[in-house]
Coordinates of C-alpha atoms and ligand atoms in Angstrom, one line a residue:
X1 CA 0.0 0.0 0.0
X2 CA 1.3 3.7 -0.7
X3 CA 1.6 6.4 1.7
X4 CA 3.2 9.7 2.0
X5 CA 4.7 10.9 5.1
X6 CA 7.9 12.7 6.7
X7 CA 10.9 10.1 7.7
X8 CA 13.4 8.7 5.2
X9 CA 17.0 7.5 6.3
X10 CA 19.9 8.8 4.6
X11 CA 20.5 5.4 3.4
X12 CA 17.2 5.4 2.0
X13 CA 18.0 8.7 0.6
X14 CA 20.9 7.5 -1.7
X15 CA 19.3 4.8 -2.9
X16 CA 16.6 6.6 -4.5
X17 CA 19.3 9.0 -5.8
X18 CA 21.2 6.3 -7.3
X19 CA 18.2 4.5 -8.6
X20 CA 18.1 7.6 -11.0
X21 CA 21.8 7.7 -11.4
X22 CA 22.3 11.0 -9.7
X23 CA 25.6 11.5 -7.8
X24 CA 25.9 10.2 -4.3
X25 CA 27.1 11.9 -1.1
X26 CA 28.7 10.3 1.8
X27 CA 25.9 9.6 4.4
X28 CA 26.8 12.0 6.9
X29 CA 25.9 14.8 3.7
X30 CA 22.8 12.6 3.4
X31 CA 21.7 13.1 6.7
X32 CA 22.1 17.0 7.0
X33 CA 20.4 17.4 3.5
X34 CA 17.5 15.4 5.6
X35 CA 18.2 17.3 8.2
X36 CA 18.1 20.9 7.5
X37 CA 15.5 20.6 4.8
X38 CA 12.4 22.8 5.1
X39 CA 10.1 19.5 4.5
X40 CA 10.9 16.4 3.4
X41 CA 8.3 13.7 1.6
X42 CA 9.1 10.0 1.4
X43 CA 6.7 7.9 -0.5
X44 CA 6.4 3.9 0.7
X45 CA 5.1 1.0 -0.2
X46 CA 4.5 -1.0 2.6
X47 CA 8.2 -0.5 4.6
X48 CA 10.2 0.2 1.0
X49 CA 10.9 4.2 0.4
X50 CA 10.0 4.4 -3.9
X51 CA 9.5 7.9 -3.6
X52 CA 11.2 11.8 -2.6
X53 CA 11.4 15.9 -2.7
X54 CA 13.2 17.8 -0.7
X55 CA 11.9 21.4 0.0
X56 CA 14.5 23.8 1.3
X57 CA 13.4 27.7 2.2
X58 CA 15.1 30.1 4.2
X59 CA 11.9 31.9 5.8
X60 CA 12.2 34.5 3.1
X61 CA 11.8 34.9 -0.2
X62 CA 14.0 32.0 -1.5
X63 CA 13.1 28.7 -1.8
X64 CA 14.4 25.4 -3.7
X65 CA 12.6 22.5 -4.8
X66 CA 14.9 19.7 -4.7
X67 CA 15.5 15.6 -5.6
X68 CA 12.0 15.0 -6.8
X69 CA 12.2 11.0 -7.5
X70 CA 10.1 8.7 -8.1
X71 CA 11.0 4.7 -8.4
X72 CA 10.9 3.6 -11.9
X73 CA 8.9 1.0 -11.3
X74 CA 6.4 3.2 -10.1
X75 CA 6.5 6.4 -12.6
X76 CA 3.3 7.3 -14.4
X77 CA 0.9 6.7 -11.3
X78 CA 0.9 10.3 -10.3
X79 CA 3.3 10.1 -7.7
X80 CA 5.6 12.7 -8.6
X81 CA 2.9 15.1 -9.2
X82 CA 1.3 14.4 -5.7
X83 CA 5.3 15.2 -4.2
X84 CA 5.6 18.6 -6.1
X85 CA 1.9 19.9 -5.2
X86 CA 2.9 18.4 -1.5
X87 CA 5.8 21.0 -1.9
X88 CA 4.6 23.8 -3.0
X89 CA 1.4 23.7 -0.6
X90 CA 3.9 23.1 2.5
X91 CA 5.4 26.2 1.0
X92 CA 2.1 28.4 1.0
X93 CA 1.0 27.1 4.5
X94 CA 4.4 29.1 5.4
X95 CA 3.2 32.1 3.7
X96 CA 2.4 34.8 5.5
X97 CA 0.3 37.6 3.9
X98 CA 1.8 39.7 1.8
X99 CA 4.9 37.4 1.1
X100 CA 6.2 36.5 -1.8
X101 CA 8.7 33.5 -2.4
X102 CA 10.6 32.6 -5.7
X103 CA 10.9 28.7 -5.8
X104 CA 13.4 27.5 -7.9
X105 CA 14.7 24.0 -9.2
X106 CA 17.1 22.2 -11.5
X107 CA 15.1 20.3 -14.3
X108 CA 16.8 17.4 -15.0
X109 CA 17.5 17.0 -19.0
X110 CA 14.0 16.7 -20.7
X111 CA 11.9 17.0 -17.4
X112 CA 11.0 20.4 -18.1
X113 CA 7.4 19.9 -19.3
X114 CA 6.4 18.1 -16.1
X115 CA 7.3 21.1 -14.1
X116 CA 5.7 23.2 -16.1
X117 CA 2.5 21.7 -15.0
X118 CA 2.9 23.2 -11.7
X119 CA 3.8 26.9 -12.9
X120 CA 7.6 26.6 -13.6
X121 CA 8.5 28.6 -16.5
X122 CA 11.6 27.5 -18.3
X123 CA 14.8 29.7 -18.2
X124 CA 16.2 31.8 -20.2
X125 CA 12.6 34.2 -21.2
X126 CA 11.9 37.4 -21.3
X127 CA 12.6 38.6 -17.5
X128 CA 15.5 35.9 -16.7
X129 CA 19.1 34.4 -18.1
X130 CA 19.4 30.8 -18.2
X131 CA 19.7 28.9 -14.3
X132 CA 23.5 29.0 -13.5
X133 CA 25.6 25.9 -11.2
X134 CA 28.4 24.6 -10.3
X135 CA 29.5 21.5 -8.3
X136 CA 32.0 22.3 -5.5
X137 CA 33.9 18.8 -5.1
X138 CA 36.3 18.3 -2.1
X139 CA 38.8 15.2 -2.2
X140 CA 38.4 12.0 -0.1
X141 CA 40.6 12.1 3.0
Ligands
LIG1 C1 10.1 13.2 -13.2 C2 9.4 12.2 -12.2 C3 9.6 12.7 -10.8 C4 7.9 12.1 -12.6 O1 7.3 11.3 -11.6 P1 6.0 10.4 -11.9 O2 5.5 9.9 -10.7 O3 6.4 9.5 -13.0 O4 5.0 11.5 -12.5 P2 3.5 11.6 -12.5 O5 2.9 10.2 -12.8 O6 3.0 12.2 -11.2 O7 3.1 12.5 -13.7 C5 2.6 13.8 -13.5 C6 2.4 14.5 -14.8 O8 3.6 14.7 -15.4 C7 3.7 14.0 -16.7 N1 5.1 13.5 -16.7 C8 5.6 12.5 -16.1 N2 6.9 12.3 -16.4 C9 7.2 13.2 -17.3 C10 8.4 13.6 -18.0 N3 9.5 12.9 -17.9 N4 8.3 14.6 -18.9 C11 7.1 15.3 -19.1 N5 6.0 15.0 -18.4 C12 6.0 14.0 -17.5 C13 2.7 12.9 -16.6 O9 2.3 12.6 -17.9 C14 1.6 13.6 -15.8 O10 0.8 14.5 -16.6 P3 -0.8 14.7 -16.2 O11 -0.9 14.8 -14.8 O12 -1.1 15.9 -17.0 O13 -1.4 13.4 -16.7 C15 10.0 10.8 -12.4 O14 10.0 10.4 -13.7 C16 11.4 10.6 -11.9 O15 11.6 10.4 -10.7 N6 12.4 10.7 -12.8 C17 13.8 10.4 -12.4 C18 14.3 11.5 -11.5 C19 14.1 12.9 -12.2 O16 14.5 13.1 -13.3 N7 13.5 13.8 -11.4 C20 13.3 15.1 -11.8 C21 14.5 15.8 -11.8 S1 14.6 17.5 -11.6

Protein backbone atom coordinates (compact mmCIF):
# COMPACT_ATOMS: atom_id res chain seq x y z
CA UNK A 1 0.00 0.00 0.00
CA UNK A 2 1.29 3.70 -0.72
CA UNK A 3 1.64 6.37 1.67
CA UNK A 4 3.25 9.73 1.97
CA UNK A 5 4.75 10.85 5.12
CA UNK A 6 7.87 12.70 6.67
CA UNK A 7 10.87 10.10 7.69
CA UNK A 8 13.37 8.65 5.23
CA UNK A 9 17.01 7.55 6.35
CA UNK A 10 19.88 8.84 4.60
CA UNK A 11 20.55 5.42 3.37
CA UNK A 12 17.24 5.44 2.01
CA UNK A 13 17.99 8.66 0.59
CA UNK A 14 20.85 7.51 -1.67
CA UNK A 15 19.27 4.80 -2.93
CA UNK A 16 16.57 6.58 -4.45
CA UNK A 17 19.26 9.00 -5.76
CA UNK A 18 21.21 6.30 -7.27
CA UNK A 19 18.19 4.52 -8.55
CA UNK A 20 18.13 7.63 -11.04
CA UNK A 21 21.77 7.66 -11.39
CA UNK A 22 22.29 11.01 -9.69
CA UNK A 23 25.60 11.52 -7.80
CA UNK A 24 25.93 10.20 -4.29
CA UNK A 25 27.09 11.92 -1.09
CA UNK A 26 28.70 10.26 1.80
CA UNK A 27 25.88 9.58 4.45
CA UNK A 28 26.84 11.98 6.87
CA UNK A 29 25.85 14.78 3.73
CA UNK A 30 22.78 12.64 3.43
CA UNK A 31 21.66 13.06 6.68
CA UNK A 32 22.10 17.01 7.01
CA UNK A 33 20.44 17.43 3.47
CA UNK A 34 17.48 15.37 5.56
CA UNK A 35 18.21 17.31 8.20
CA UNK A 36 18.12 20.92 7.55
CA UNK A 37 15.54 20.57 4.80
CA UNK A 38 12.41 22.78 5.12
CA UNK A 39 10.14 19.50 4.55
CA UNK A 40 10.93 16.43 3.44
CA UNK A 41 8.28 13.73 1.60
CA UNK A 42 9.12 10.00 1.35
CA UNK A 43 6.72 7.88 -0.53
CA UNK A 44 6.38 3.88 0.74
CA UNK A 45 5.06 0.99 -0.23
CA UNK A 46 4.52 -0.96 2.65
CA UNK A 47 8.24 -0.50 4.63
CA UNK A 48 10.25 0.17 1.03
CA UNK A 49 10.92 4.18 0.38
CA UNK A 50 9.97 4.36 -3.87
CA UNK A 51 9.48 7.95 -3.57
CA UNK A 52 11.20 11.80 -2.57
CA UNK A 53 11.44 15.88 -2.70
CA UNK A 54 13.17 17.77 -0.70
CA UNK A 55 11.88 21.36 0.01
CA UNK A 56 14.51 23.81 1.26
CA UNK A 57 13.38 27.65 2.19
CA UNK A 58 15.06 30.13 4.18
CA UNK A 59 11.87 31.88 5.76
CA UNK A 60 12.24 34.47 3.15
CA UNK A 61 11.84 34.91 -0.18
CA UNK A 62 14.05 31.98 -1.54
CA UNK A 63 13.11 28.72 -1.78
CA UNK A 64 14.41 25.35 -3.74
CA UNK A 65 12.65 22.53 -4.82
CA UNK A 66 14.92 19.69 -4.73
CA UNK A 67 15.48 15.64 -5.59
CA UNK A 68 12.02 15.02 -6.80
CA UNK A 69 12.19 11.01 -7.46
CA UNK A 70 10.12 8.70 -8.13
CA UNK A 71 10.97 4.69 -8.42
CA UNK A 72 10.93 3.60 -11.95
CA UNK A 73 8.89 1.01 -11.30
CA UNK A 74 6.36 3.23 -10.08
CA UNK A 75 6.51 6.37 -12.56
CA UNK A 76 3.33 7.32 -14.35
CA UNK A 77 0.93 6.68 -11.31
CA UNK A 78 0.87 10.30 -10.30
CA UNK A 79 3.29 10.11 -7.67
CA UNK A 80 5.63 12.68 -8.55
CA UNK A 81 2.86 15.08 -9.22
CA UNK A 82 1.33 14.43 -5.71
CA UNK A 83 5.33 15.21 -4.19
CA UNK A 84 5.62 18.62 -6.05
CA UNK A 85 1.95 19.93 -5.22
CA UNK A 86 2.86 18.40 -1.55
CA UNK A 87 5.80 20.98 -1.86
CA UNK A 88 4.59 23.84 -3.04
CA UNK A 89 1.44 23.75 -0.65
CA UNK A 90 3.92 23.14 2.46
CA UNK A 91 5.36 26.18 1.01
CA UNK A 92 2.13 28.39 1.01
CA UNK A 93 1.01 27.06 4.48
CA UNK A 94 4.40 29.07 5.44
CA UNK A 95 3.21 32.14 3.69
CA UNK A 96 2.42 34.75 5.54
CA UNK A 97 0.26 37.57 3.91
CA UNK A 98 1.78 39.66 1.83
CA UNK A 99 4.90 37.43 1.11
CA UNK A 100 6.21 36.54 -1.84
CA UNK A 101 8.73 33.49 -2.36
CA UNK A 102 10.65 32.55 -5.66
CA UNK A 103 10.88 28.72 -5.77
CA UNK A 104 13.40 27.54 -7.89
CA UNK A 105 14.70 23.95 -9.17
CA UNK A 106 17.08 22.23 -11.46
CA UNK A 107 15.06 20.27 -14.34
CA UNK A 108 16.77 17.37 -15.01
CA UNK A 109 17.47 16.96 -19.02
CA UNK A 110 13.96 16.73 -20.74
CA UNK A 111 11.91 17.00 -17.39
CA UNK A 112 10.96 20.43 -18.11
CA UNK A 113 7.41 19.89 -19.28
CA UNK A 114 6.45 18.15 -16.15
CA UNK A 115 7.28 21.11 -14.13
CA UNK A 116 5.71 23.19 -16.06
CA UNK A 117 2.52 21.72 -15.02
CA UNK A 118 2.91 23.20 -11.66
CA UNK A 119 3.80 26.93 -12.88
CA UNK A 120 7.62 26.60 -13.55
CA UNK A 121 8.48 28.60 -16.46
CA UNK A 122 11.58 27.52 -18.34
CA UNK A 123 14.78 29.75 -18.23
CA UNK A 124 16.24 31.79 -20.17
CA UNK A 125 12.60 34.21 -21.24
CA UNK A 126 11.89 37.39 -21.30
CA UNK A 127 12.57 38.61 -17.55
CA UNK A 128 15.53 35.86 -16.68
CA UNK A 129 19.05 34.41 -18.09
CA UNK A 130 19.38 30.82 -18.18
CA UNK A 131 19.73 28.95 -14.34
CA UNK A 132 23.45 29.02 -13.49
CA UNK A 133 25.60 25.91 -11.25
CA UNK A 134 28.37 24.61 -10.25
CA UNK A 135 29.51 21.45 -8.31
CA UNK A 136 32.01 22.27 -5.49
CA UNK A 137 33.92 18.76 -5.12
CA UNK A 138 36.30 18.29 -2.07
CA UNK A 139 38.83 15.19 -2.18
CA UNK A 140 38.35 12.03 -0.08
CA UNK A 141 40.65 12.14 3.00
C1 LIG B 1 10.10 13.17 -13.22
C2 LIG B 1 9.42 12.18 -12.24
C3 LIG B 1 9.61 12.69 -10.82
C4 LIG B 1 7.93 12.13 -12.57
O1 LIG B 1 7.29 11.31 -11.59
P1 LIG B 1 6.02 10.43 -11.94
O2 LIG B 1 5.47 9.87 -10.68
O3 LIG B 1 6.36 9.47 -13.02
O4 LIG B 1 5.04 11.55 -12.55
P2 LIG B 1 3.45 11.55 -12.49
O5 LIG B 1 2.95 10.17 -12.82
O6 LIG B 1 2.99 12.15 -11.22
O7 LIG B 1 3.12 12.52 -13.69
C5 LIG B 1 2.56 13.81 -13.45
C6 LIG B 1 2.36 14.47 -14.79
O8 LIG B 1 3.64 14.72 -15.40
C7 LIG B 1 3.75 14.05 -16.66
N1 LIG B 1 5.10 13.51 -16.74
C8 LIG B 1 5.61 12.48 -16.06
N2 LIG B 1 6.91 12.30 -16.39
C9 LIG B 1 7.19 13.24 -17.31
C10 LIG B 1 8.36 13.56 -18.04
N3 LIG B 1 9.49 12.87 -17.89
N4 LIG B 1 8.29 14.59 -18.92
C11 LIG B 1 7.14 15.28 -19.07
N5 LIG B 1 5.99 15.03 -18.40
C12 LIG B 1 6.02 14.02 -17.53
C13 LIG B 1 2.69 12.95 -16.63
O9 LIG B 1 2.25 12.62 -17.90
C14 LIG B 1 1.59 13.59 -15.78
O10 LIG B 1 0.82 14.46 -16.56
P3 LIG B 1 -0.75 14.67 -16.24
O11 LIG B 1 -0.89 14.81 -14.75
O12 LIG B 1 -1.09 15.90 -16.99
O13 LIG B 1 -1.41 13.42 -16.75
C15 LIG B 1 9.99 10.76 -12.39
O14 LIG B 1 9.95 10.40 -13.75
C16 LIG B 1 11.42 10.59 -11.88
O15 LIG B 1 11.65 10.36 -10.72
N6 LIG B 1 12.41 10.65 -12.79
C17 LIG B 1 13.81 10.43 -12.41
C18 LIG B 1 14.34 11.52 -11.54
C19 LIG B 1 14.13 12.89 -12.17
O16 LIG B 1 14.54 13.12 -13.31
N7 LIG B 1 13.51 13.78 -11.41
C20 LIG B 1 13.25 15.12 -11.81
C21 LIG B 1 14.53 15.82 -11.82
S1 LIG B 1 14.62 17.47 -11.63
Amino acid sequence: MIKYGEFITPEEYMELRKMVGWVEFPIEQARACIEKAYMIQCVRDDEKAIGVVRLLWDGGYVAFLSDVIVDPKYQGQGIGRKLVEASISKLKDGMKPGYKVKLTLNSAKGKESFYEKFGFRVRPNDDAGPGMDQWLIMDEA
